[in-house]
């Protein structure tokens, strides 16, 4: 490890399948920037979420504990939800006390009591509130969906006006500002994408015509002898009996959202390089959990533990510190192990039980 603690840039998306990266062999998906990040770092091929649902997984990242320990086991406003117990300092507290400037942009799923700014975060922007305010300032209509959770083309938004671009711009500015200040920084960008519903600009959707999308390998698998809840899941979403041509537009928009995200990840990485911080920054890309998106003929993520939802992408890079071009096949529980890894990188002693 370097003698001084590095900057840390964590790009933490929502609901990104492990197999939806170019480097993981998807035959159509274009993710050149994430592929580039992996080429300059280490790709963890067997990273798994501690819980395939947003708030519990995110709470594990901040506390370094299993959901059974921190007790956040659902998402608001559903039954059983409560924020994680914070009887010891969370990751933000630890880095703040170590002198890190901190920013959090995008999704915050109430995984902790209060707001990020209560834990030493200097800059915080919430996409549900602040992005919509930005849209209003640009005289853009509110993002509205006509197709429920199944996604659609957004006719009013270009790639540059997308929520992903908005979050990337805030992240780029924080990199520039914190770099000028000279203190180490921890910047976390949490785009909600590619979580359904995928509302994508036409220019990006056109990259993936639905008729060209190949079925997931698991799509044709029958649910015979499977837990009855899986058939009920199909019924609850109204997708029982769907053929692949019914699923293809949904999957097309999901792939398009990932390519749009990859484009702006590239811009963030370029800003890090232009600021002279690339070699002194630990860059991490991961997500909270995966997505069925038609895998096994089901939607979203609930009531099963297939690889589609529990296996996640995890790429870590820092020139001269993290081995480049390496594929690590050791099993990691990414949110838990990242908490420890970030503490080690920052020269911070984590609390007991992390």
mmCIF file of C-alpha atoms in Angstrom:
data_model
loop_
_atom_site.group_PDB
_atom_site.id
_atom_site.type_symbol
_atom_site.label_atom_id
_atom_site.label_comp_id
_atom_site.label_asym_id
_atom_site.label_seq_id
_atom_site.Cartn_x
_atom_site.Cartn_y
_atom_site.Cartn_z
ATOM 1 C CA UNK A 1 0.000 0.000 0.000
ATOM 2 C CA UNK A 2 1.192 3.584 -0.575
ATOM 3 C CA UNK A 3 2.468 5.477 2.471
ATOM 4 C CA UNK A 4 -0.378 8.003 2.288
ATOM 5 C CA UNK A 5 -4.004 6.912 2.020
ATOM 6 C CA UNK A 6 -5.473 7.056 -1.481
ATOM 7 C CA UNK A 7 -8.582 8.767 -2.713
ATOM 8 C CA UNK A 8 -11.500 6.376 -3.106
ATOM 9 C CA UNK A 9 -14.066 6.559 -5.903
ATOM 10 C CA UNK A 10 -16.938 4.112 -5.488
ATOM 11 C CA UNK A 11 -19.419 3.839 -8.351
ATOM 12 C CA UNK A 12 -22.246 1.760 -6.905
ATOM 13 C CA UNK A 13 -25.123 1.146 -9.287
ATOM 14 C CA UNK A 14 -28.421 -0.603 -8.661
ATOM 15 C CA UNK A 15 -29.531 -3.990 -9.974
ATOM 16 C CA UNK A 16 -26.738 -4.767 -12.470
ATOM 17 C CA UNK A 17 -26.507 -8.418 -13.518
ATOM 18 C CA UNK A 18 -23.061 -10.010 -13.375
ATOM 19 C CA UNK A 19 -23.315 -11.284 -16.954
ATOM 20 C CA UNK A 20 -24.198 -7.849 -18.339
ATOM 21 C CA UNK A 21 -20.685 -6.646 -19.105
ATOM 22 C CA UNK A 22 -18.742 -7.000 -22.307
ATOM 23 C CA UNK A 23 -15.800 -8.541 -20.469
ATOM 24 C CA UNK A 24 -18.090 -11.188 -18.971
ATOM 25 C CA UNK A 25 -19.005 -12.425 -22.398
ATOM 26 C CA UNK A 26 -22.371 -10.873 -23.190
ATOM 27 C CA UNK A 27 -22.602 -11.250 -26.968
ATOM 28 C CA UNK A 28 -24.148 -7.843 -27.668
ATOM 29 C CA UNK A 29 -23.607 -5.501 -24.749
ATOM 30 C CA UNK A 30 -21.248 -2.542 -25.221
ATOM 31 C CA UNK A 31 -19.418 -1.588 -22.000
ATOM 32 C CA UNK A 32 -16.006 -0.354 -23.215
ATOM 33 C CA UNK A 33 -15.247 1.803 -20.169
ATOM 34 C CA UNK A 34 -15.973 -0.844 -17.565
ATOM 35 C CA UNK A 35 -14.004 -3.293 -19.696
ATOM 36 C CA UNK A 36 -11.149 -0.771 -19.690
ATOM 37 C CA UNK A 37 -11.363 -0.378 -15.926
ATOM 38 C CA UNK A 38 -11.063 -4.156 -15.534
ATOM 39 C CA UNK A 39 -8.116 -4.274 -17.928
ATOM 40 C CA UNK A 40 -6.283 -1.841 -15.633
ATOM 41 C CA UNK A 41 -7.414 -3.557 -12.435
ATOM 42 C CA UNK A 42 -8.834 -6.756 -10.994
ATOM 43 C CA UNK A 43 -12.184 -8.288 -11.962
ATOM 44 C CA UNK A 44 -13.776 -10.370 -9.218
ATOM 45 C CA UNK A 45 -15.671 -13.116 -10.989
ATOM 46 C CA UNK A 46 -17.380 -14.574 -7.919
ATOM 47 C CA UNK A 47 -18.705 -11.590 -5.985
ATOM 48 C CA UNK A 48 -22.035 -12.094 -4.263
ATOM 49 C CA UNK A 49 -24.407 -9.760 -2.464
ATOM 50 C CA UNK A 50 -25.197 -10.328 1.228
ATOM 51 C CA UNK A 51 -28.872 -9.696 0.407
ATOM 52 C CA UNK A 52 -30.445 -9.296 -3.062
ATOM 53 C CA UNK A 53 -32.478 -6.249 -2.096
ATOM 54 C CA UNK A 54 -31.367 -2.631 -1.980
ATOM 55 C CA UNK A 55 -31.396 -1.276 1.574
ATOM 56 C CA UNK A 56 -30.014 -4.336 3.398
ATOM 57 C CA UNK A 57 -27.134 -4.711 0.938
ATOM 58 C CA UNK A 58 -26.291 -1.013 1.120
ATOM 59 C CA UNK A 59 -26.439 -1.105 4.909
ATOM 60 C CA UNK A 60 -23.919 -3.966 4.869
ATOM 61 C CA UNK A 61 -21.534 -1.779 2.871
ATOM 62 C CA UNK A 62 -21.746 1.041 5.418
ATOM 63 C CA UNK A 63 -21.619 -1.148 8.540
ATOM 64 C CA UNK A 64 -19.512 -4.092 7.381
ATOM 65 C CA UNK A 65 -22.098 -6.435 8.880
ATOM 66 C CA UNK A 66 -24.573 -9.020 7.659
ATOM 67 C CA UNK A 67 -28.233 -7.935 7.491
ATOM 68 C CA UNK A 68 -28.935 -10.374 10.343
ATOM 69 C CA UNK A 69 -26.544 -8.260 12.429
ATOM 70 C CA UNK A 70 -27.447 -4.704 11.376
ATOM 71 C CA UNK A 71 -31.176 -5.603 11.175
ATOM 72 C CA UNK A 72 -32.089 -3.685 8.012
ATOM 73 C CA UNK A 73 -33.962 -6.445 6.211
ATOM 74 C CA UNK A 74 -36.344 -4.726 3.794
ATOM 75 C CA UNK A 75 -36.817 -1.481 1.891
ATOM 76 C CA UNK A 76 -39.096 1.405 2.846
ATOM 77 C CA UNK A 77 -42.076 1.519 3.062
ATOM 78 C CA UNK A 78 -42.609 -2.253 3.177
ATOM 79 C CA UNK A 79 -43.273 -4.481 6.182
ATOM 80 C CA UNK A 80 -40.294 -5.206 8.361
ATOM 81 C CA UNK A 81 -38.215 -2.272 7.119
ATOM 82 C CA UNK A 82 -36.044 -0.449 9.573
ATOM 83 C CA UNK A 83 -32.736 1.346 9.027
ATOM 84 C CA UNK A 84 -29.563 -0.377 10.119
ATOM 85 C CA UNK A 85 -28.544 -0.243 13.746
ATOM 86 C CA UNK A 86 -25.606 2.138 14.071
ATOM 87 C CA UNK A 87 -24.216 1.414 17.511
ATOM 88 C CA UNK A 88 -20.682 1.705 16.072
ATOM 89 C CA UNK A 89 -19.299 4.219 13.546
ATOM 90 C CA UNK A 90 -20.221 3.531 9.919
ATOM 91 C CA UNK A 91 -17.857 3.828 6.976
ATOM 92 C CA UNK A 92 -18.627 7.523 6.433
ATOM 93 C CA UNK A 93 -17.836 8.311 10.085
ATOM 94 C CA UNK A 94 -14.534 6.479 9.912
ATOM 95 C CA UNK A 95 -13.377 8.217 6.748
ATOM 96 C CA UNK A 96 -14.514 11.628 7.965
ATOM 97 C CA UNK A 97 -12.526 11.163 11.167
ATOM 98 C CA UNK A 98 -9.511 10.164 9.049
ATOM 99 C CA UNK A 99 -9.621 13.515 7.224
ATOM 100 C CA UNK A 100 -11.429 12.464 4.046
ATOM 101 C CA UNK A 101 -13.606 14.910 2.123
ATOM 102 C CA UNK A 102 -16.755 13.019 1.168
ATOM 103 C CA UNK A 103 -19.547 13.226 -1.386
ATOM 104 C CA UNK A 104 -22.555 11.042 -2.112
ATOM 105 C CA UNK A 105 -24.615 11.524 -5.267
ATOM 106 C CA UNK A 106 -27.625 9.556 -6.444
ATOM 107 C CA UNK A 107 -29.531 6.867 -4.627
ATOM 108 C CA UNK A 108 -29.696 6.752 -0.857
ATOM 109 C CA UNK A 109 -32.172 4.070 0.173
ATOM 110 C CA UNK A 110 -32.593 4.997 3.858
ATOM 111 C CA UNK A 111 -30.265 2.172 4.781
ATOM 112 C CA UNK A 112 -29.103 4.215 7.790
ATOM 113 C CA UNK A 113 -31.008 6.494 10.157
ATOM 114 C CA UNK A 114 -30.944 10.078 8.908
ATOM 115 C CA UNK A 115 -29.049 11.364 5.853
ATOM 116 C CA UNK A 116 -25.473 10.977 4.557
ATOM 117 C CA UNK A 117 -24.707 14.484 5.818
ATOM 118 C CA UNK A 118 -25.323 13.232 9.373
ATOM 119 C CA UNK A 119 -22.263 10.993 9.019
ATOM 120 C CA UNK A 120 -19.636 13.409 7.778
ATOM 121 C CA UNK A 121 -20.572 13.625 4.090
ATOM 122 C CA UNK A 122 -19.781 17.114 2.770
ATOM 123 C CA UNK A 123 -21.799 17.023 -0.457
ATOM 124 C CA UNK A 124 -25.038 15.121 -0.988
ATOM 125 C CA UNK A 125 -27.502 15.261 -3.858
ATOM 126 C CA UNK A 126 -30.556 13.027 -4.052
ATOM 127 C CA UNK A 127 -31.618 12.056 -7.561
ATOM 128 C CA UNK A 128 -35.309 11.698 -6.741
ATOM 129 C CA UNK A 129 -35.438 15.288 -5.453
ATOM 130 C CA UNK A 130 -32.483 17.213 -6.873
ATOM 131 C CA UNK A 131 -32.485 15.719 -10.362
ATOM 132 C CA UNK A 132 -36.177 16.483 -10.785
ATOM 133 C CA UNK A 133 -35.487 20.030 -9.634
ATOM 134 C CA UNK A 134 -32.713 20.241 -12.236
ATOM 135 C CA UNK A 135 -35.103 18.976 -14.923
ATOM 136 C CA UNK A 136 -37.588 21.681 -14.018
ATOM 137 C CA UNK A 137 -34.841 24.305 -14.336
ATOM 138 C CA UNK A 138 -34.056 22.938 -17.816
ATOM 139 C CA UNK A 139 -37.773 23.153 -18.674
ATOM 140 C CA UNK A 140 -37.938 19.408 -19.137
ATOM 141 C CA UNK A 141 -41.127 17.551 -18.192
ATOM 142 C CA UNK A 142 -41.112 15.228 -15.205
ATOM 143 C CA UNK A 143 -39.986 11.678 -15.835
ATOM 144 C CA UNK A 144 -43.216 9.752 -16.105
ATOM 145 C CA UNK A 145 -43.765 6.140 -17.027
ATOM 146 C CA UNK A 146 -46.699 4.901 -19.031
ATOM 147 C CA UNK A 147 -45.622 1.242 -18.978
ATOM 148 C CA UNK A 148 -45.434 0.642 -15.236
ATOM 149 C CA UNK A 149 -42.205 -0.985 -14.123
ATOM 150 C CA UNK A 150 -41.435 -2.452 -17.549
ATOM 151 C CA UNK A 151 -39.683 0.633 -18.912
ATOM 152 C CA UNK A 152 -39.981 2.587 -22.134
ATOM 153 C CA UNK A 153 -38.302 5.075 -24.438
ATOM 154 C CA UNK A 154 -38.060 8.549 -22.897
ATOM 155 C CA UNK A 155 -39.012 10.915 -25.743
ATOM 156 C CA UNK A 156 -38.190 14.088 -23.795
ATOM 157 C CA UNK A 157 -34.628 13.338 -22.668
ATOM 158 C CA UNK A 158 -31.321 13.096 -24.498
ATOM 159 C CA UNK A 159 -28.341 11.204 -23.117
ATOM 160 C CA UNK A 160 -26.856 14.497 -21.885
ATOM 161 C CA UNK A 161 -30.083 15.290 -20.022
ATOM 162 C CA UNK A 162 -30.415 11.862 -18.426
ATOM 163 C CA UNK A 163 -30.272 11.200 -14.721
ATOM 164 C CA UNK A 164 -27.062 9.270 -15.292
ATOM 165 C CA UNK A 165 -25.413 12.270 -16.956
ATOM 166 C CA UNK A 166 -26.591 14.513 -14.108
ATOM 167 C CA UNK A 167 -24.991 12.253 -11.505
ATOM 168 C CA UNK A 168 -21.778 11.940 -13.501
ATOM 169 C CA UNK A 169 -21.525 15.729 -13.761
ATOM 170 C CA UNK A 170 -21.796 16.140 -9.976
ATOM 171 C CA UNK A 171 -19.179 13.422 -9.506
ATOM 172 C CA UNK A 172 -16.803 15.082 -11.977
ATOM 173 C CA UNK A 173 -17.117 18.443 -10.237
ATOM 174 C CA UNK A 174 -16.456 16.894 -6.832
ATOM 175 C CA UNK A 175 -13.315 15.197 -8.192
ATOM 176 C CA UNK A 176 -12.071 18.523 -9.551
ATOM 177 C CA UNK A 177 -12.884 20.499 -6.410
ATOM 178 C CA UNK A 178 -11.584 17.989 -3.883
ATOM 179 C CA UNK A 179 -8.426 17.438 -5.931
ATOM 180 C CA UNK A 180 -7.701 21.165 -5.796
ATOM 181 C CA UNK A 181 -8.089 21.149 -2.012
ATOM 182 C CA UNK A 182 -5.415 18.497 -1.519
ATOM 183 C CA UNK A 183 -7.234 16.352 1.065
ATOM 184 C CA UNK A 184 -7.982 12.697 0.314
ATOM 185 C CA UNK A 185 -11.543 12.161 -0.858
ATOM 186 C CA UNK A 186 -14.185 9.459 -0.792
ATOM 187 C CA UNK A 187 -16.703 10.070 -3.560
ATOM 188 C CA UNK A 188 -19.604 7.700 -3.960
ATOM 189 C CA UNK A 189 -21.821 7.887 -7.044
ATOM 190 C CA UNK A 190 -24.913 5.708 -6.731
ATOM 191 C CA UNK A 191 -26.911 5.824 -9.962
ATOM 192 C CA UNK A 192 -30.257 4.061 -9.665
ATOM 193 C CA UNK A 193 -29.712 2.598 -13.105
ATOM 194 C CA UNK A 194 -30.096 -0.010 -14.477
ATOM 195 C CA UNK A 195 -32.840 -0.701 -11.917
ATOM 196 C CA UNK A 196 -36.256 -1.001 -13.531
ATOM 197 C CA UNK A 197 -38.111 0.808 -14.980
ATOM 198 C CA UNK A 198 -35.485 1.608 -17.599
ATOM 199 C CA UNK A 199 -36.438 4.958 -19.170
ATOM 200 C CA UNK A 200 -33.847 5.373 -21.902
ATOM 201 C CA UNK A 201 -33.233 8.038 -24.561
ATOM 202 C CA UNK A 202 -34.075 6.968 -28.085
ATOM 203 C CA UNK A 203 -30.473 7.357 -29.257
ATOM 204 C CA UNK A 204 -29.298 4.729 -26.766
ATOM 205 C CA UNK A 205 -32.283 2.410 -27.164
ATOM 206 C CA UNK A 206 -31.569 2.241 -30.896
ATOM 207 C CA UNK A 207 -28.337 0.381 -30.130
ATOM 208 C CA UNK A 208 -30.328 -2.676 -29.070
ATOM 209 C CA UNK A 209 -33.274 -3.434 -31.399
ATOM 210 C CA UNK A 210 -35.518 -5.869 -29.504
ATOM 211 C CA UNK A 211 -35.637 -8.323 -32.385
ATOM 212 C CA UNK A 212 -31.863 -8.782 -32.099
ATOM 213 C CA UNK A 213 -31.758 -9.550 -28.378
ATOM 214 C CA UNK A 214 -30.865 -13.137 -27.559
ATOM 215 C CA UNK A 215 -32.665 -14.953 -24.710
ATOM 216 C CA UNK A 216 -30.951 -15.484 -21.388
ATOM 217 C CA UNK A 217 -29.606 -19.052 -21.119
ATOM 218 C CA UNK A 218 -32.050 -19.713 -18.270
ATOM 219 C CA UNK A 219 -35.101 -18.353 -20.081
ATOM 220 C CA UNK A 220 -36.427 -21.663 -21.388
ATOM 221 C CA UNK A 221 -35.980 -23.412 -18.040
ATOM 222 C CA UNK A 222 -39.358 -24.647 -16.771
ATOM 223 C CA UNK A 223 -40.413 -24.021 -13.216
ATOM 224 C CA UNK A 224 -41.420 -27.636 -12.697
ATOM 225 C CA UNK A 225 -40.388 -28.901 -9.254
ATOM 226 C CA UNK A 226 -39.378 -25.374 -8.246
ATOM 227 C CA UNK A 227 -40.774 -23.620 -5.154
ATOM 228 C CA UNK A 228 -44.387 -22.547 -5.830
ATOM 229 C CA UNK A 229 -43.483 -18.948 -4.983
ATOM 230 C CA UNK A 230 -41.646 -18.663 -8.303
ATOM 231 C CA UNK A 231 -44.811 -19.305 -10.306
ATOM 232 C CA UNK A 232 -46.627 -16.875 -8.019
ATOM 233 C CA UNK A 233 -43.919 -14.295 -8.737
ATOM 234 C CA UNK A 234 -44.646 -14.594 -12.462
ATOM 235 C CA UNK A 235 -48.351 -14.210 -11.800
ATOM 236 C CA UNK A 236 -47.866 -11.181 -9.541
ATOM 237 C CA UNK A 237 -45.922 -9.404 -12.289
ATOM 238 C CA UNK A 238 -48.360 -10.544 -14.988
ATOM 239 C CA UNK A 239 -45.609 -12.223 -17.003
ATOM 240 C CA UNK A 240 -46.700 -15.847 -16.757
ATOM 241 C CA UNK A 241 -46.948 -17.170 -20.291
ATOM 242 C CA UNK A 242 -44.712 -14.451 -21.763
ATOM 243 C CA UNK A 243 -42.706 -15.502 -24.796
ATOM 244 C CA UNK A 244 -39.256 -14.147 -25.528
ATOM 245 C CA UNK A 245 -40.661 -11.593 -27.959
ATOM 246 C CA UNK A 246 -42.617 -10.180 -25.005
ATOM 247 C CA UNK A 247 -39.463 -9.941 -22.900
ATOM 248 C CA UNK A 248 -37.101 -8.663 -25.603
ATOM 249 C CA UNK A 249 -38.154 -4.958 -25.407
ATOM 250 C CA UNK A 250 -37.707 -4.995 -21.612
ATOM 251 C CA UNK A 251 -34.260 -6.560 -21.908
ATOM 252 C CA UNK A 252 -33.344 -4.195 -24.752
ATOM 253 C CA UNK A 253 -33.973 -1.168 -22.548
ATOM 254 C CA UNK A 254 -32.050 -2.775 -19.680
ATOM 255 C CA UNK A 255 -28.985 -3.291 -21.891
ATOM 256 C CA UNK A 256 -29.310 0.244 -23.241
ATOM 257 C CA UNK A 257 -29.362 1.664 -19.708
ATOM 258 C CA UNK A 258 -26.130 -0.183 -18.897
ATOM 259 C CA UNK A 259 -24.436 1.176 -22.024
ATOM 260 C CA UNK A 260 -25.556 4.712 -21.111
ATOM 261 C CA UNK A 261 -24.150 4.229 -17.606
ATOM 262 C CA UNK A 262 -20.881 2.939 -19.049
ATOM 263 C CA UNK A 263 -20.563 6.033 -21.255
ATOM 264 C CA UNK A 264 -20.650 8.387 -18.273
ATOM 265 C CA UNK A 265 -18.463 6.169 -16.140
ATOM 266 C CA UNK A 266 -15.897 6.752 -18.878
ATOM 267 C CA UNK A 267 -16.279 10.505 -18.482
ATOM 268 C CA UNK A 268 -15.811 10.263 -14.720
ATOM 269 C CA UNK A 269 -12.658 8.189 -15.168
ATOM 270 C CA UNK A 270 -11.345 10.710 -17.707
ATOM 271 C CA UNK A 271 -11.937 13.521 -15.194
ATOM 272 C CA UNK A 272 -10.003 11.576 -12.575
ATOM 273 C CA UNK A 273 -7.095 11.267 -15.013
ATOM 274 C CA UNK A 274 -7.250 14.926 -16.060
ATOM 275 C CA UNK A 275 -7.130 15.938 -12.374
ATOM 276 C CA UNK A 276 -3.895 13.979 -11.971
ATOM 277 C CA UNK A 277 -5.527 11.640 -9.460
ATOM 278 C CA UNK A 278 -5.754 8.352 -11.335
ATOM 279 C CA UNK A 279 -2.714 6.698 -9.766
ATOM 280 C CA UNK A 280 -3.670 7.902 -6.292
ATOM 281 C CA UNK A 281 -7.284 6.757 -6.428
ATOM 282 C CA UNK A 282 -8.768 3.385 -5.597
ATOM 283 C CA UNK A 283 -11.628 3.026 -8.102
ATOM 284 C CA UNK A 284 -14.367 0.504 -7.386
ATOM 285 C CA UNK A 285 -17.331 -0.421 -9.563
ATOM 286 C CA UNK A 286 -20.062 -2.649 -8.216
ATOM 287 C CA UNK A 287 -23.797 -2.812 -7.559
ATOM 288 C CA UNK A 288 -26.088 -3.843 -4.734
ATOM 289 C CA UNK A 289 -27.608 -6.925 -6.417
ATOM 290 C CA UNK A 290 -28.629 -8.300 -9.796
ATOM 291 C CA UNK A 291 -31.861 -8.491 -11.773
ATOM 292 C CA UNK A 292 -33.921 -11.302 -13.281
ATOM 293 C CA UNK A 293 -35.152 -9.182 -16.220
ATOM 294 C CA UNK A 294 -36.630 -12.262 -17.879
ATOM 295 C CA UNK A 295 -34.158 -14.772 -16.495
ATOM 296 C CA UNK A 296 -36.088 -17.918 -15.500
ATOM 297 C CA UNK A 297 -39.093 -16.091 -16.963
ATOM 298 C CA UNK A 298 -39.343 -13.736 -13.982
ATOM 299 C CA UNK A 299 -39.099 -10.020 -13.247
ATOM 300 C CA UNK A 300 -37.117 -7.963 -10.729
ATOM 301 C CA UNK A 301 -35.484 -9.900 -7.846
ATOM 302 C CA UNK A 302 -37.816 -11.207 -5.175
ATOM 303 C CA UNK A 303 -38.338 -14.669 -3.679
ATOM 304 C CA UNK A 304 -35.391 -16.581 -5.118
ATOM 305 C CA UNK A 305 -31.608 -16.760 -4.943
ATOM 306 C CA UNK A 306 -30.549 -17.431 -8.523
ATOM 307 C CA UNK A 307 -27.192 -16.123 -9.742
ATOM 308 C CA UNK A 308 -29.191 -13.562 -11.735
ATOM 309 C CA UNK A 309 -29.824 -11.634 -8.518
ATOM 310 C CA UNK A 310 -27.085 -12.661 -6.056
ATOM 311 C CA UNK A 311 -23.976 -12.595 -8.276
ATOM 312 C CA UNK A 312 -22.730 -9.102 -9.050
ATOM 313 C CA UNK A 313 -19.993 -7.308 -10.980
ATOM 314 C CA UNK A 314 -17.059 -6.084 -8.900
ATOM 315 C CA UNK A 315 -14.046 -4.342 -10.433
ATOM 316 C CA UNK A 316 -11.275 -2.678 -8.412
ATOM 317 C CA UNK A 317 -8.460 -0.644 -9.934
ATOM 318 C CA UNK A 318 -5.523 1.465 -8.822
ATOM 319 C CA UNK A 319 -2.421 1.639 -11.044
ATOM 320 C CA UNK A 320 0.641 0.273 -9.292
ATOM 321 C CA UNK A 321 -1.342 -1.044 -6.317
ATOM 322 C CA UNK A 322 -4.080 -3.359 -7.611
ATOM 323 C CA UNK A 323 -2.883 -6.043 -10.063
ATOM 324 C CA UNK A 324 -3.833 -5.103 -13.623
ATOM 325 C CA UNK A 325 -5.675 -7.429 -15.979
ATOM 326 C CA UNK A 326 -6.281 -10.003 -13.275
ATOM 327 C CA UNK A 327 -9.399 -12.127 -12.838
ATOM 328 C CA UNK A 328 -9.857 -13.206 -9.231
ATOM 329 C CA UNK A 329 -12.157 -16.196 -8.794
ATOM 330 C CA UNK A 330 -12.142 -16.214 -4.999
ATOM 331 C CA UNK A 331 -15.646 -15.877 -3.581
ATOM 332 C CA UNK A 332 -16.271 -12.512 -1.934
ATOM 333 C CA UNK A 333 -19.359 -11.070 -0.258
ATOM 334 C CA UNK A 334 -18.817 -7.745 -1.913
ATOM 335 C CA UNK A 335 -20.538 -5.238 0.398
ATOM 336 C CA UNK A 336 -19.003 -6.788 3.524
ATOM 337 C CA UNK A 337 -15.551 -7.232 2.022
ATOM 338 C CA UNK A 338 -15.573 -3.742 0.501
ATOM 339 C CA UNK A 339 -16.140 -2.189 3.921
ATOM 340 C CA UNK A 340 -12.982 -3.894 5.203
ATOM 341 C CA UNK A 341 -11.034 -3.173 2.008
ATOM 342 C CA UNK A 342 -11.872 0.535 2.048
ATOM 343 C CA UNK A 343 -10.879 0.778 5.710
ATOM 344 C CA UNK A 344 -7.552 -0.933 4.957
ATOM 345 C CA UNK A 345 -6.882 1.340 2.002
ATOM 346 C CA UNK A 346 -7.651 4.427 4.094
ATOM 347 C CA UNK A 347 -5.411 3.233 6.961
ATOM 348 C CA UNK A 348 -8.470 3.124 9.218
ATOM 349 C CA UNK A 349 -9.090 0.532 11.931
ATOM 350 C CA UNK A 350 -12.657 -0.740 11.571
ATOM 351 C CA UNK A 351 -14.863 -1.255 14.621
ATOM 352 C CA UNK A 352 -15.212 -4.738 16.126
ATOM 353 C CA UNK A 353 -17.494 -7.151 14.265
ATOM 354 C CA UNK A 354 -16.791 -5.591 10.846
#
